[in-house]
Amino acid sequence: MRVIIVPTREALGELAGKLLIARIAANPRIVLGVATGSTPEPLYAQLRKAYDDGTISLEQAHAFALDEYVGLAEDHPEGYRNVLRRELVGSTGLKEENLHTPNGHSDDPRAAAEEYEAAIAAFGGVDVQILGIGANGHIGFNEPYGSLNSRTRMAALTEKTRADNARFFDNSIDNVPTHCLTQGLGTIATSKSALLLANGKNKAEAVAALVQGPVTAQWPASVLQFHEDVTVIVDEDAASLLEMSDLFERVQP
Ligand code: PGA
């Protein structure tokens, strides 16, 4: 696991942008795994900028979302397909038909989950999986105490995650869906490389558990310690509970 500490959230977006833009430039047919939430927003802004100035295009690329809410109206602005559309489709060259999201509207969520897992497998796993991390250590919507080898499935959101996400739903937890379809930890493990980003003090405990804790279902992200190619970029606040943090790489992009 390569851990890089940067001074601020802006620097996080900039460095992650640099690394990802180089990967896309080297392989325009790249298959990206894309996260939602606030953390990757500055990274997506970097991709749009690089598209605007002609450095890269995702026209030939595919993107697979990590997860999708179950039961939101199809046109709900916080549905992850709609969020990713706004962030990436057109503005980075990504085509609508190459944006893959689990079907949260299916009458048969189990079949939808299996279909999604098969679609990712058909590409042999994604090339670069972008990840945020929940304050409780979740990646995707893989909440604590689930299987470390889970696959795409319907899952319940914890109270903590629903409270964290209420800010996207008029600050009311009651408006936040209770279920989602999410890639499993075993699905994420099939990614060829992963880029996990975290900023802010509220992520510090989860980052310490991810990087230096025992591998445990209590902190789902810790399973990434088994992944062969993970880069973790965190700001000083999110790094604040790491032991011997002076040993980590520090970059000022
Ligand atoms: P955030 O969410 O980027 O909005 O903090 C991350 C996550 O819950 O995975």
Short mmCIF file of C-alpha atoms and ligand atoms in Angstrom, two decimals:
data_model
loop_
_atom_site.label_atom_id
_atom_site.label_comp_id
_atom_site.label_asym_id
_atom_site.label_seq_id
_atom_site.Cartn_x
_atom_site.Cartn_y
_atom_site.Cartn_z
CA MET A 1 0.00 0.00 0.00
CA ARG A 2 1.44 3.34 -1.02
CA VAL A 3 0.36 6.11 1.36
CA ILE A 4 0.82 9.74 0.36
CA ILE A 5 0.01 12.66 2.65
CA VAL A 6 -0.87 16.03 1.11
CA PRO A 7 -1.57 19.30 2.93
CA THR A 8 -5.18 20.02 1.90
CA ARG A 9 -8.30 18.72 0.14
CA GLU A 10 -7.40 20.82 -2.91
CA ALA A 11 -3.95 19.22 -3.05
CA LEU A 12 -5.63 15.81 -2.75
CA GLY A 13 -7.71 16.46 -5.87
CA GLU A 14 -4.71 17.80 -7.71
CA LEU A 15 -2.41 14.87 -6.96
CA ALA A 16 -5.11 12.24 -7.56
CA GLY A 17 -5.90 14.06 -10.82
CA LYS A 18 -2.27 13.94 -11.92
CA LEU A 19 -1.98 10.20 -11.21
CA LEU A 20 -5.28 9.31 -12.88
CA ILE A 21 -4.79 11.56 -15.91
CA ALA A 22 -1.46 9.83 -16.57
CA ARG A 23 -3.23 6.44 -16.45
CA ILE A 24 -5.96 7.59 -18.84
CA ALA A 25 -3.46 9.16 -21.24
CA ALA A 26 -1.56 5.85 -21.32
CA ASN A 27 -4.75 3.84 -21.92
CA PRO A 28 -7.70 5.74 -23.40
CA ARG A 29 -9.79 2.52 -23.29
CA ILE A 30 -9.38 2.39 -19.51
CA VAL A 31 -12.12 0.88 -17.34
CA LEU A 32 -12.62 3.10 -14.32
CA GLY A 33 -14.40 2.28 -11.09
CA VAL A 34 -16.02 5.50 -9.93
CA ALA A 35 -17.04 6.51 -6.43
CA THR A 36 -19.61 9.11 -5.43
CA GLY A 37 -19.70 11.27 -2.29
CA SER A 38 -17.90 14.58 -1.78
CA THR A 39 -14.34 13.25 -1.67
CA PRO A 40 -13.80 12.54 -5.39
CA GLU A 41 -15.46 15.78 -6.56
CA PRO A 42 -12.13 17.70 -6.89
CA LEU A 43 -10.69 14.72 -8.79
CA TYR A 44 -13.58 14.74 -11.27
CA ALA A 45 -13.09 18.50 -11.68
CA GLN A 46 -9.47 17.74 -12.68
CA LEU A 47 -10.67 15.22 -15.27
CA ARG A 48 -13.09 17.78 -16.78
CA LYS A 49 -10.29 20.34 -16.92
CA ALA A 50 -7.97 17.86 -18.63
CA TYR A 51 -10.72 17.05 -21.15
CA ASP A 52 -11.30 20.75 -21.83
CA ASP A 53 -7.65 21.40 -22.53
CA GLY A 54 -7.36 18.30 -24.71
CA THR A 55 -5.03 16.29 -22.45
CA ILE A 56 -7.38 13.30 -22.13
CA SER A 57 -10.77 12.03 -23.23
CA LEU A 58 -12.90 9.26 -21.74
CA GLU A 59 -14.65 8.76 -25.08
CA GLN A 60 -13.39 5.20 -25.39
CA ALA A 61 -13.40 4.49 -21.66
CA HIS A 62 -15.95 2.73 -19.47
CA ALA A 63 -16.91 3.67 -15.93
CA PHE A 64 -18.52 1.42 -13.32
CA ALA A 65 -20.13 2.96 -10.25
CA LEU A 66 -19.45 1.39 -6.87
CA ASP A 67 -23.05 1.48 -5.79
CA GLU A 68 -26.56 2.83 -6.27
CA TYR A 69 -29.47 3.55 -3.95
CA VAL A 70 -32.49 1.27 -4.14
CA GLY A 71 -35.90 2.86 -4.46
CA LEU A 72 -35.17 6.44 -5.47
CA ALA A 73 -37.16 7.89 -8.37
CA GLU A 74 -35.22 7.47 -11.60
CA ASP A 75 -34.84 11.24 -12.01
CA HIS A 76 -33.85 11.88 -8.35
CA PRO A 77 -30.80 14.16 -8.49
CA GLU A 78 -29.04 12.16 -5.75
CA GLY A 79 -29.42 8.83 -7.53
CA TYR A 80 -25.80 7.90 -8.23
CA ARG A 81 -26.36 7.43 -11.95
CA ASN A 82 -27.55 11.03 -12.09
CA VAL A 83 -24.69 12.26 -9.90
CA LEU A 84 -22.11 10.56 -12.13
CA ARG A 85 -23.84 11.83 -15.24
CA ARG A 86 -23.45 15.38 -13.98
CA GLU A 87 -19.83 14.80 -12.96
CA LEU A 88 -18.53 12.87 -15.97
CA VAL A 89 -20.83 12.20 -18.94
CA GLY A 90 -20.02 14.50 -21.85
CA SER A 91 -17.82 16.80 -19.75
CA THR A 92 -14.96 14.26 -19.74
CA GLY A 93 -15.89 12.62 -23.04
CA LEU A 94 -17.50 9.67 -21.20
CA LYS A 95 -20.46 8.32 -23.15
CA GLU A 96 -23.80 7.72 -21.45
CA GLU A 97 -23.84 4.11 -22.68
CA ASN A 98 -20.39 3.51 -21.19
CA LEU A 99 -21.47 4.62 -17.72
CA HIS A 100 -22.48 1.47 -15.84
CA THR A 101 -24.49 1.64 -12.63
CA PRO A 102 -26.36 -1.07 -10.71
CA ASN A 103 -30.06 -0.97 -11.51
CA GLY A 104 -31.59 0.32 -8.29
CA HIS A 105 -35.05 0.35 -9.90
CA SER A 106 -35.18 -3.32 -10.76
CA ASP A 107 -38.10 -5.40 -9.43
CA ASP A 108 -35.53 -8.12 -8.88
CA PRO A 109 -32.54 -6.54 -7.07
CA ARG A 110 -30.82 -9.91 -6.69
CA ALA A 111 -30.81 -10.43 -10.45
CA ALA A 112 -29.71 -6.81 -10.97
CA ALA A 113 -26.78 -7.40 -8.61
CA GLU A 114 -25.75 -10.56 -10.42
CA GLU A 115 -25.96 -8.80 -13.77
CA TYR A 116 -23.75 -6.00 -12.51
CA GLU A 117 -21.16 -8.37 -11.09
CA ALA A 118 -21.09 -10.21 -14.44
CA ALA A 119 -20.66 -6.94 -16.36
CA ILE A 120 -17.59 -6.05 -14.29
CA ALA A 121 -16.22 -9.58 -14.65
CA ALA A 122 -16.66 -9.34 -18.44
CA PHE A 123 -14.00 -6.60 -18.37
CA GLY A 124 -11.80 -8.72 -16.09
CA GLY A 125 -12.31 -6.23 -13.24
CA VAL A 126 -11.82 -2.47 -13.49
CA ASP A 127 -8.40 -1.02 -14.24
CA VAL A 128 -8.44 1.76 -11.66
CA GLN A 129 -10.96 1.78 -8.83
CA ILE A 130 -11.45 5.21 -7.26
CA LEU A 131 -12.56 4.94 -3.63
CA GLY A 132 -13.65 7.21 -0.81
CA ILE A 133 -14.00 5.83 2.71
CA GLY A 134 -16.83 6.21 5.22
CA ALA A 135 -16.15 7.46 8.73
CA ASN A 136 -17.07 3.92 9.82
CA GLY A 137 -14.54 2.39 7.40
CA HIS A 138 -16.96 1.38 4.66
CA ILE A 139 -15.94 1.33 1.00
CA GLY A 140 -18.76 1.33 -1.48
CA PHE A 141 -21.67 0.63 0.84
CA ASN A 142 -19.92 -2.31 2.46
CA GLU A 143 -20.75 -1.54 6.05
CA PRO A 144 -18.89 -3.01 9.06
CA TYR A 145 -19.27 -6.70 9.92
CA GLY A 146 -20.14 -7.94 6.42
CA SER A 147 -18.20 -10.61 4.56
CA LEU A 148 -14.71 -9.59 3.49
CA ASN A 149 -15.30 -11.47 0.24
CA SER A 150 -18.79 -10.20 -0.66
CA ARG A 151 -19.97 -9.64 -4.24
CA THR A 152 -22.41 -7.14 -5.68
CA ARG A 153 -25.63 -7.43 -3.70
CA MET A 154 -28.46 -5.55 -2.07
CA ALA A 155 -27.40 -4.24 1.34
CA ALA A 156 -28.89 -2.17 4.14
CA LEU A 157 -27.33 1.19 5.01
CA THR A 158 -26.38 1.76 8.64
CA GLU A 159 -27.94 4.57 10.64
CA LYS A 160 -24.49 6.24 10.70
CA THR A 161 -24.16 6.24 6.90
CA ARG A 162 -27.73 7.47 6.45
CA ALA A 163 -27.03 10.30 8.93
CA ASP A 164 -23.75 11.12 7.10
CA ASN A 165 -25.61 11.26 3.77
CA ALA A 166 -28.61 13.24 5.03
CA ARG A 167 -26.79 16.38 3.84
CA PHE A 168 -27.61 15.34 0.28
CA PHE A 169 -31.30 14.81 1.19
CA ASP A 170 -32.51 18.13 2.67
CA ASN A 171 -30.71 17.27 5.91
CA SER A 172 -33.35 14.69 6.77
CA ILE A 173 -32.29 11.13 7.49
CA ASP A 174 -35.87 10.05 6.70
CA ASN A 175 -35.31 10.99 3.06
CA VAL A 176 -32.19 8.82 2.76
CA PRO A 177 -32.89 5.40 1.25
CA THR A 178 -32.49 2.41 3.55
CA HIS A 179 -31.02 0.04 0.96
CA CYS A 180 -28.58 0.03 -1.91
CA LEU A 181 -26.95 -2.20 -4.47
CA THR A 182 -23.22 -2.20 -3.89
CA GLN A 183 -20.15 -3.87 -5.28
CA GLY A 184 -18.84 -6.21 -2.62
CA LEU A 185 -15.40 -6.18 -1.04
CA GLY A 186 -14.61 -9.24 -3.16
CA THR A 187 -15.67 -7.32 -6.28
CA ILE A 188 -13.45 -4.37 -5.35
CA ALA A 189 -10.61 -6.84 -4.82
CA THR A 190 -10.82 -7.74 -8.54
CA SER A 191 -9.78 -4.19 -9.50
CA LYS A 192 -6.30 -4.11 -10.98
CA SER A 193 -5.41 -1.02 -9.00
CA ALA A 194 -7.17 1.22 -6.52
CA LEU A 195 -6.88 4.87 -5.58
CA LEU A 196 -8.41 5.69 -2.21
CA LEU A 197 -8.86 9.30 -1.15
CA ALA A 198 -9.77 10.71 2.25
CA ASN A 199 -9.78 14.14 3.78
CA GLY A 200 -10.89 15.61 7.08
CA LYS A 201 -10.55 14.72 10.76
CA ASN A 202 -13.75 12.62 10.72
CA LYS A 203 -11.95 10.11 8.47
CA ALA A 204 -8.80 9.84 10.63
CA GLU A 205 -9.90 6.78 12.62
CA ALA A 206 -11.00 4.92 9.48
CA VAL A 207 -7.74 5.79 7.69
CA ALA A 208 -5.67 4.52 10.63
CA ALA A 209 -7.68 1.28 10.62
CA LEU A 210 -7.30 0.95 6.84
CA VAL A 211 -3.54 1.50 6.78
CA GLN A 212 -2.30 0.21 10.14
CA GLY A 213 -5.08 -1.75 11.83
CA PRO A 214 -5.65 -5.48 11.76
CA VAL A 215 -7.63 -6.72 8.75
CA THR A 216 -11.11 -6.97 10.20
CA ALA A 217 -14.74 -6.85 9.11
CA GLN A 218 -15.16 -4.15 11.76
CA TRP A 219 -13.26 -1.80 9.39
CA PRO A 220 -14.14 -3.06 5.89
CA ALA A 221 -11.52 -0.93 4.10
CA SER A 222 -8.77 -2.78 5.99
CA VAL A 223 -9.24 -5.66 3.51
CA LEU A 224 -7.37 -3.46 1.01
CA GLN A 225 -4.19 -4.46 2.85
CA PHE A 226 -4.41 -7.64 0.75
CA HIS A 227 -4.76 -5.71 -2.52
CA GLU A 228 -1.66 -5.73 -4.69
CA ASP A 229 -1.81 -2.17 -5.98
CA VAL A 230 -3.44 0.45 -3.76
CA THR A 231 -2.52 4.10 -3.49
CA VAL A 232 -4.00 5.96 -0.53
CA ILE A 233 -3.89 9.76 -0.67
CA VAL A 234 -4.96 11.61 2.45
CA ASP A 235 -4.75 15.14 3.76
CA GLU A 236 -3.00 15.96 7.07
CA ASP A 237 -6.31 15.85 8.98
CA ALA A 238 -7.23 12.39 7.73
CA ALA A 239 -3.64 11.25 8.44
CA SER A 240 -3.68 12.61 11.98
CA LEU A 241 -4.14 9.24 13.74
CA LEU A 242 -1.51 7.33 11.74
CA GLU A 243 1.39 6.05 13.84
CA MET A 244 4.87 7.18 12.83
CA SER A 245 3.32 9.39 10.16
CA ASP A 246 6.66 11.12 9.57
CA LEU A 247 7.66 7.94 7.71
CA PHE A 248 5.05 8.43 4.98
CA GLU A 249 5.60 10.10 1.65
CA ARG A 250 4.55 13.76 1.70
CA VAL A 251 3.79 15.46 -1.59
CA GLN A 252 2.98 19.05 -2.38
CA PRO A 253 1.53 18.83 -5.89
P1 PGA B 1 -17.74 11.20 1.33
O1 PGA B 1 -18.24 9.71 1.42
O2 PGA B 1 -16.74 11.25 0.24
O3 PGA B 1 -18.96 12.01 1.01
O4 PGA B 1 -17.14 11.55 2.67
C1 PGA B 1 -17.30 8.68 1.36
C2 PGA B 1 -17.99 7.37 1.60
O5 PGA B 1 -18.94 7.32 2.39
O6 PGA B 1 -17.58 6.36 1.00
#
